[in-house]
């Protein structure tokens, strides 16, 4: 890129209504941390959904350079993109393979995760034409989402009639309640998965996503599959989050207005001001993934009575005032000194001062959904170790 193009990018970031900063050094440090916590197991990196909204190109490349050699994406298109940034890595495609996508798998050296009888039948037919090629097998141990039935998977392991070119390199399953360490479901799925893993002796096995890594070494097998922890989100309910924040979202203050006690704010007059107030009108709304369910405390929405979200500006947290709208959110900055907030300043929506999971809690959802919903209209900047 030329200097002038760089300048142009910088200007766009400096003037953006909504901007995201992705700290790639924190991302790779989180991956190393999860790799250490995975003990003897190899840590893969899950980069589906544009690397949880951080940008699969930059995030994938940074993780690859940090040493990750196993990646999981959801779709074949994500795999094709990632291949450019992770040349020697093994890339698993969780959605598996469908007729018409074979060529993209082979040309980009992507490994399909076979997760149903239909996919397995199709895969066997593909192998008859194309010859030996790796795959992974996803076995359902109680989640009841994707996966071969356990009995079928175990029978397949010993099936002498299966084609010699059928060569799974990984058997995997997924925990339903990994985020709840008190759930007996974890042990049940562990026992089930052990019988699958034993049947596929000599082939790598994998059970743990981020939350499973924290469940301990029983759950690690040969490979772990952390996603959310890499991006700084909470994986386990009720546990202090040890990961570094990776994403900072900031929205520009378009206007600061003074409003009299007794007046109301935003749609539906849902919030009445009880004191003279200063309000910062900020350039992000629910169309940007800043969810309306975070509308301020006591504001009736269709389904929930929210507790109210908070932003961070001029050294302190400030509450959302009234309903969040499509493109704009209002923050009450009355408790800050006069002129502490002026038009053009940025409010941190989440980042180092407001945890993405606090935004999620205020929105009635999880950090995963906040990170992957910020997609439409932001400028994104990636910081590397040198920045
Ligand atoms: C998304 C996903 C992961 C990563 O999960 P996190 O909770 O984000 O760590 C791992 N395995 C499978 C099958 C997934 O779908």
GROMACS .gro file of N, CA, C and O in nm, residues 10-79:
model
  280
   10UNK      N    1  -0.630   0.593   0.749
   10UNK     CA    2  -0.624   0.652   0.883
   10UNK      C    3  -0.733   0.757   0.900
   10UNK      O    4  -0.797   0.766   1.004
   11UNK      N    5  -0.753   0.838   0.798
   11UNK     CA    6  -0.857   0.940   0.807
   11UNK      C    7  -0.994   0.876   0.825
   11UNK      O    8  -1.075   0.924   0.903
   12UNK      N    9  -1.016   0.770   0.753
   12UNK     CA   10  -1.145   0.703   0.766
   12UNK      C   11  -1.165   0.655   0.909
   12UNK      O   12  -1.273   0.669   0.965
   13UNK      N   13  -1.060   0.602   0.967
   13UNK     CA   14  -1.073   0.552   1.103
   13UNK      C   15  -1.095   0.667   1.201
   13UNK      O   16  -1.182   0.662   1.288
   14UNK      N   17  -1.017   0.773   1.183
   14UNK     CA   18  -1.024   0.886   1.277
   14UNK      C   19  -1.158   0.958   1.271
   14UNK      O   20  -1.194   1.028   1.365
   15UNK      N   21  -1.231   0.941   1.161
   15UNK     CA   22  -1.356   1.014   1.147
   15UNK      C   23  -1.479   0.923   1.149
   15UNK      O   24  -1.591   0.968   1.128
   16UNK      N   25  -1.457   0.797   1.174
   16UNK     CA   26  -1.567   0.701   1.162
   16UNK      C   27  -1.672   0.722   1.271
   16UNK      O   28  -1.638   0.755   1.385
   17UNK      N   29  -1.798   0.701   1.235
   17UNK     CA   30  -1.904   0.707   1.335
   17UNK      C   31  -1.892   0.593   1.434
   17UNK      O   32  -1.917   0.610   1.554
   18UNK      N   33  -1.853   0.479   1.384
   18UNK     CA   34  -1.836   0.362   1.471
   18UNK      C   35  -1.706   0.293   1.429
   18UNK      O   36  -1.684   0.268   1.311
   19UNK      N   37  -1.620   0.269   1.524
   19UNK     CA   38  -1.492   0.208   1.487
   19UNK      C   39  -1.455   0.097   1.583
   19UNK      O   40  -1.484   0.103   1.703
   20UNK      N   41  -1.391  -0.003   1.526
   20UNK     CA   42  -1.348  -0.120   1.604
   20UNK      C   43  -1.197  -0.131   1.595
   20UNK      O   44  -1.141  -0.125   1.486
   21UNK      N   45  -1.135  -0.147   1.709
   21UNK     CA   46  -0.991  -0.172   1.711
   21UNK      C   47  -0.969  -0.316   1.757
   21UNK      O   48  -1.023  -0.357   1.860
   22UNK      N   49  -0.895  -0.390   1.678
   22UNK     CA   50  -0.867  -0.529   1.710
   22UNK      C   51  -0.720  -0.540   1.749
   22UNK      O   52  -0.632  -0.510   1.668
   23UNK      N   53  -0.695  -0.580   1.870
   23UNK     CA   54  -0.559  -0.590   1.923
   23UNK      C   55  -0.506  -0.730   1.891
   23UNK      O   56  -0.534  -0.826   1.963
   24UNK      N   57  -0.429  -0.738   1.784
   24UNK     CA   58  -0.382  -0.871   1.740
   24UNK      C   59  -0.280  -0.929   1.836
   24UNK      O   60  -0.268  -1.052   1.848
   25UNK      N   61  -0.207  -0.843   1.906
   25UNK     CA   62  -0.112  -0.894   2.006
   25UNK      C   63  -0.187  -0.961   2.120
   25UNK      O   64  -0.146  -1.067   2.170
   26UNK      N   65  -0.299  -0.901   2.161
   26UNK     CA   66  -0.381  -0.963   2.267
   26UNK      C   67  -0.442  -1.094   2.215
   26UNK      O   68  -0.449  -1.194   2.288
   27UNK      N   69  -0.483  -1.093   2.089
   27UNK     CA   70  -0.539  -1.215   2.029
   27UNK      C   71  -0.439  -1.330   2.033
   27UNK      O   72  -0.470  -1.441   2.077
   28UNK      N   73  -0.317  -1.303   1.986
   28UNK     CA   74  -0.219  -1.412   1.981
   28UNK      C   75  -0.176  -1.452   2.122
   28UNK      O   76  -0.151  -1.569   2.149
   29UNK      N   77  -0.171  -1.354   2.213
   29UNK     CA   78  -0.138  -1.389   2.351
   29UNK      C   79  -0.247  -1.478   2.411
   29UNK      O   80  -0.219  -1.574   2.483
   30UNK      N   81  -0.372  -1.449   2.379
   30UNK     CA   82  -0.483  -1.534   2.425
   30UNK      C   83  -0.472  -1.674   2.366
   30UNK      O   84  -0.500  -1.773   2.434
   31UNK      N   85  -0.430  -1.683   2.240
   31UNK     CA   86  -0.416  -1.816   2.180
   31UNK      C   87  -0.303  -1.895   2.251
   31UNK      O   88  -0.320  -2.012   2.285
   32UNK      N   89  -0.192  -1.827   2.275
   32UNK     CA   90  -0.081  -1.895   2.346
   32UNK      C   91  -0.126  -1.940   2.484
   32UNK      O   92  -0.091  -2.048   2.531
   33UNK      N   93  -0.203  -1.854   2.549
   33UNK     CA   94  -0.256  -1.885   2.681
   33UNK      C   95  -0.344  -2.011   2.675
   33UNK      O   96  -0.329  -2.105   2.755
   34UNK      N   97  -0.433  -2.017   2.577
   34UNK     CA   98  -0.520  -2.134   2.565
   34UNK      C   99  -0.440  -2.257   2.526
   34UNK      O  100  -0.474  -2.369   2.566
   35UNK      N  101  -0.334  -2.238   2.448
   35UNK     CA  102  -0.248  -2.351   2.413
   35UNK      C  103  -0.180  -2.405   2.540
   35UNK      O  104  -0.173  -2.527   2.560
   36UNK      N  105  -0.134  -2.314   2.625
   36UNK     CA  106  -0.074  -2.359   2.752
   36UNK      C  107  -0.177  -2.431   2.838
   36UNK      O  108  -0.150  -2.537   2.894
   37UNK      N  109  -0.296  -2.375   2.846
   37UNK     CA  110  -0.401  -2.437   2.927
   37UNK      C  111  -0.447  -2.571   2.870
   37UNK      O  112  -0.512  -2.649   2.938
   38UNK      N  113  -0.416  -2.594   2.742
   38UNK     CA  114  -0.455  -2.721   2.678
   38UNK      C  115  -0.355  -2.832   2.708
   38UNK      O  116  -0.374  -2.946   2.662
   39UNK      N  117  -0.249  -2.800   2.782
   39UNK     CA  118  -0.154  -2.902   2.825
   39UNK      C  119  -0.092  -2.974   2.707
   39UNK      O  120  -0.037  -2.911   2.618
   40UNK      N  121  -0.103  -3.108   2.707
   40UNK     CA  122  -0.040  -3.187   2.601
   40UNK      C  123  -0.115  -3.175   2.470
   40UNK      O  124  -0.062  -3.207   2.363
   41UNK      N  125  -0.238  -3.132   2.476
   41UNK     CA  126  -0.317  -3.122   2.353
   41UNK      C  127  -0.273  -3.002   2.270
   41UNK      O  128  -0.223  -2.903   2.323
   42UNK      N  129  -0.292  -3.013   2.141
   42UNK     CA  130  -0.263  -2.905   2.048
   42UNK      C  131  -0.384  -2.810   2.048
   42UNK      O  132  -0.497  -2.857   2.046
   43UNK      N  133  -0.359  -2.682   2.051
   43UNK     CA  134  -0.472  -2.587   2.045
   43UNK      C  135  -0.494  -2.543   1.901
   43UNK      O  136  -0.403  -2.491   1.837
   44UNK      N  137  -0.613  -2.568   1.851
   44UNK     CA  138  -0.652  -2.513   1.721
   44UNK      C  139  -0.699  -2.369   1.744
   44UNK      O  140  -0.691  -2.318   1.856
   45UNK      N  141  -0.745  -2.304   1.639
   45UNK     CA  142  -0.806  -2.171   1.652
   45UNK      C  143  -0.935  -2.172   1.571
   45UNK      O  144  -0.935  -2.210   1.455
   46UNK      N  145  -1.045  -2.134   1.637
   46UNK     CA  146  -1.174  -2.129   1.568
   46UNK      C  147  -1.193  -1.985   1.519
   46UNK      O  148  -1.191  -1.891   1.597
   47UNK      N  149  -1.207  -1.972   1.387
   47UNK     CA  150  -1.213  -1.838   1.325
   47UNK      C  151  -1.338  -1.821   1.238
   47UNK      O  152  -1.338  -1.743   1.143
   48UNK      N  153  -1.443  -1.895   1.275
   48UNK     CA  154  -1.569  -1.881   1.200
   48UNK      C  155  -1.629  -1.742   1.221
   48UNK      O  156  -1.586  -1.669   1.310
   49UNK      N  157  -1.730  -1.711   1.138
   49UNK     CA  158  -1.799  -1.581   1.148
   49UNK      C  159  -1.699  -1.465   1.147
   49UNK      O  160  -1.700  -1.379   1.235
   50UNK      N  161  -1.612  -1.466   1.044
   50UNK     CA  162  -1.513  -1.359   1.028
   50UNK      C  163  -1.429  -1.344   1.154
   50UNK      O  164  -1.400  -1.232   1.199
   51UNK      N  165  -1.386  -1.458   1.207
   51UNK     CA  166  -1.308  -1.460   1.331
   51UNK      C  167  -1.380  -1.381   1.440
   51UNK      O  168  -1.325  -1.288   1.500
   52UNK      N  169  -1.507  -1.421   1.464
   52UNK     CA  170  -1.591  -1.359   1.567
   52UNK      C  171  -1.595  -1.207   1.550
   52UNK      O  172  -1.592  -1.130   1.646
   53UNK      N  173  -1.602  -1.169   1.422
   53UNK     CA  174  -1.616  -1.027   1.392
   53UNK      C  175  -1.487  -0.948   1.390
   53UNK      O  176  -1.489  -0.828   1.364
   54UNK      N  177  -1.373  -1.015   1.413
   54UNK     CA  178  -1.247  -0.939   1.419
   54UNK      C  179  -1.178  -0.930   1.282
   54UNK      O  180  -1.081  -0.855   1.268
   55UNK      N  181  -1.227  -1.006   1.183
   55UNK     CA  182  -1.163  -1.004   1.051
   55UNK      C  183  -1.079  -1.128   1.031
   55UNK      O  184  -0.969  -1.138   1.087
   56UNK      N  185  -1.129  -1.221   0.950
   56UNK     CA  186  -1.061  -1.351   0.938
   56UNK      C  187  -0.923  -1.336   0.873
   56UNK      O  188  -0.831  -1.412   0.905
   57UNK      N  189  -0.905  -1.237   0.786
   57UNK     CA  190  -0.776  -1.222   0.719
   57UNK      C  191  -0.667  -1.186   0.821
   57UNK      O  192  -0.566  -1.256   0.831
   58UNK      N  193  -0.687  -1.077   0.892
   58UNK     CA  194  -0.585  -1.031   0.987
   58UNK      C  195  -0.573  -1.125   1.107
   58UNK      O  196  -0.462  -1.158   1.150
   59UNK      N  197  -0.689  -1.166   1.160
   59UNK     CA  198  -0.685  -1.254   1.277
   59UNK      C  199  -0.624  -1.389   1.239
   59UNK      O  200  -0.539  -1.443   1.312
   60UNK      N  201  -0.666  -1.443   1.125
   60UNK     CA  202  -0.614  -1.573   1.080
   60UNK      C  203  -0.464  -1.568   1.060
   60UNK      O  204  -0.390  -1.655   1.104
   61UNK      N  205  -0.418  -1.463   0.994
   61UNK     CA  206  -0.274  -1.451   0.968
   61UNK      C  207  -0.195  -1.436   1.099
   61UNK      O  208  -0.091  -1.499   1.117
   62UNK      N  209  -0.247  -1.353   1.190
   62UNK     CA  210  -0.176  -1.333   1.318
   62UNK      C  211  -0.168  -1.464   1.395
   62UNK      O  212  -0.063  -1.498   1.452
   63UNK      N  213  -0.276  -1.540   1.397
   63UNK     CA  214  -0.277  -1.668   1.469
   63UNK      C  215  -0.182  -1.767   1.403
   63UNK      O  216  -0.111  -1.843   1.469
   64UNK      N  217  -0.181  -1.764   1.271
   64UNK     CA  218  -0.091  -1.852   1.197
   64UNK      C  219   0.055  -1.818   1.228
   64UNK      O  220   0.136  -1.906   1.257
   65UNK      N  221   0.085  -1.690   1.227
   65UNK     CA  222   0.223  -1.648   1.255
   65UNK      C  223   0.261  -1.678   1.400
   65UNK      O  224   0.378  -1.700   1.432
   66UNK      N  225   0.160  -1.682   1.488
   66UNK     CA  226   0.187  -1.716   1.628
   66UNK      C  227   0.207  -1.866   1.647
   66UNK      O  228   0.245  -1.909   1.756
   67UNK      N  229   0.177  -1.942   1.544
   67UNK     CA  230   0.204  -2.086   1.552
   67UNK      C  231   0.083  -2.177   1.538
   67UNK      O  232   0.099  -2.299   1.539
   68UNK      N  233  -0.036  -2.122   1.527
   68UNK     CA  234  -0.155  -2.207   1.510
   68UNK      C  235  -0.146  -2.278   1.375
   68UNK      O  236  -0.115  -2.214   1.274
   69UNK      N  237  -0.170  -2.407   1.376
   69UNK     CA  238  -0.164  -2.483   1.251
   69UNK      C  239  -0.292  -2.561   1.224
   69UNK      O  240  -0.304  -2.630   1.124
   70UNK      N  241  -0.389  -2.552   1.313
   70UNK     CA  242  -0.519  -2.614   1.292
   70UNK      C  243  -0.624  -2.506   1.312
   70UNK      O  244  -0.625  -2.437   1.414
   71UNK      N  245  -0.710  -2.491   1.212
   71UNK     CA  246  -0.813  -2.386   1.217
   71UNK      C  247  -0.950  -2.449   1.189
   71UNK      O  248  -0.960  -2.545   1.113
   72UNK      N  249  -1.051  -2.391   1.251
   72UNK     CA  250  -1.189  -2.430   1.221
   72UNK      C  251  -1.265  -2.310   1.168
   72UNK      O  252  -1.262  -2.202   1.228
   73UNK      N  253  -1.331  -2.330   1.054
   73UNK     CA  254  -1.422  -2.229   0.999
   73UNK      C  255  -1.559  -2.294   0.988
   73UNK      O  256  -1.572  -2.416   0.996
   74UNK      N  257  -1.662  -2.214   0.968
   74UNK     CA  258  -1.796  -2.271   0.956
   74UNK      C  259  -1.824  -2.313   0.812
   74UNK      O  260  -1.880  -2.419   0.788
   75UNK      N  261  -1.784  -2.228   0.717
   75UNK     CA  262  -1.825  -2.251   0.578
   75UNK      C  263  -1.704  -2.265   0.486
   75UNK      O  264  -1.594  -2.220   0.518
   76UNK      N  265  -1.730  -2.324   0.370
   76UNK     CA  266  -1.622  -2.344   0.274
   76UNK      C  267  -1.566  -2.209   0.227
   76UNK      O  268  -1.445  -2.194   0.207
   77UNK      N  269  -1.651  -2.107   0.213
   77UNK     CA  270  -1.601  -1.976   0.170
   77UNK      C  271  -1.504  -1.917   0.272
   77UNK      O  272  -1.403  -1.856   0.234
   78UNK      N  273  -1.536  -1.934   0.399
   78UNK     CA  274  -1.442  -1.887   0.502
   78UNK      C  275  -1.308  -1.960   0.488
   78UNK      O  276  -1.201  -1.901   0.506
   79UNK      N  277  -1.316  -2.088   0.457
   79UNK     CA  278  -1.194  -2.167   0.441
   79UNK      C  279  -1.111  -2.119   0.324
   79UNK      O  280  -0.988  -2.109   0.333
   0.00000   0.00000   0.00000
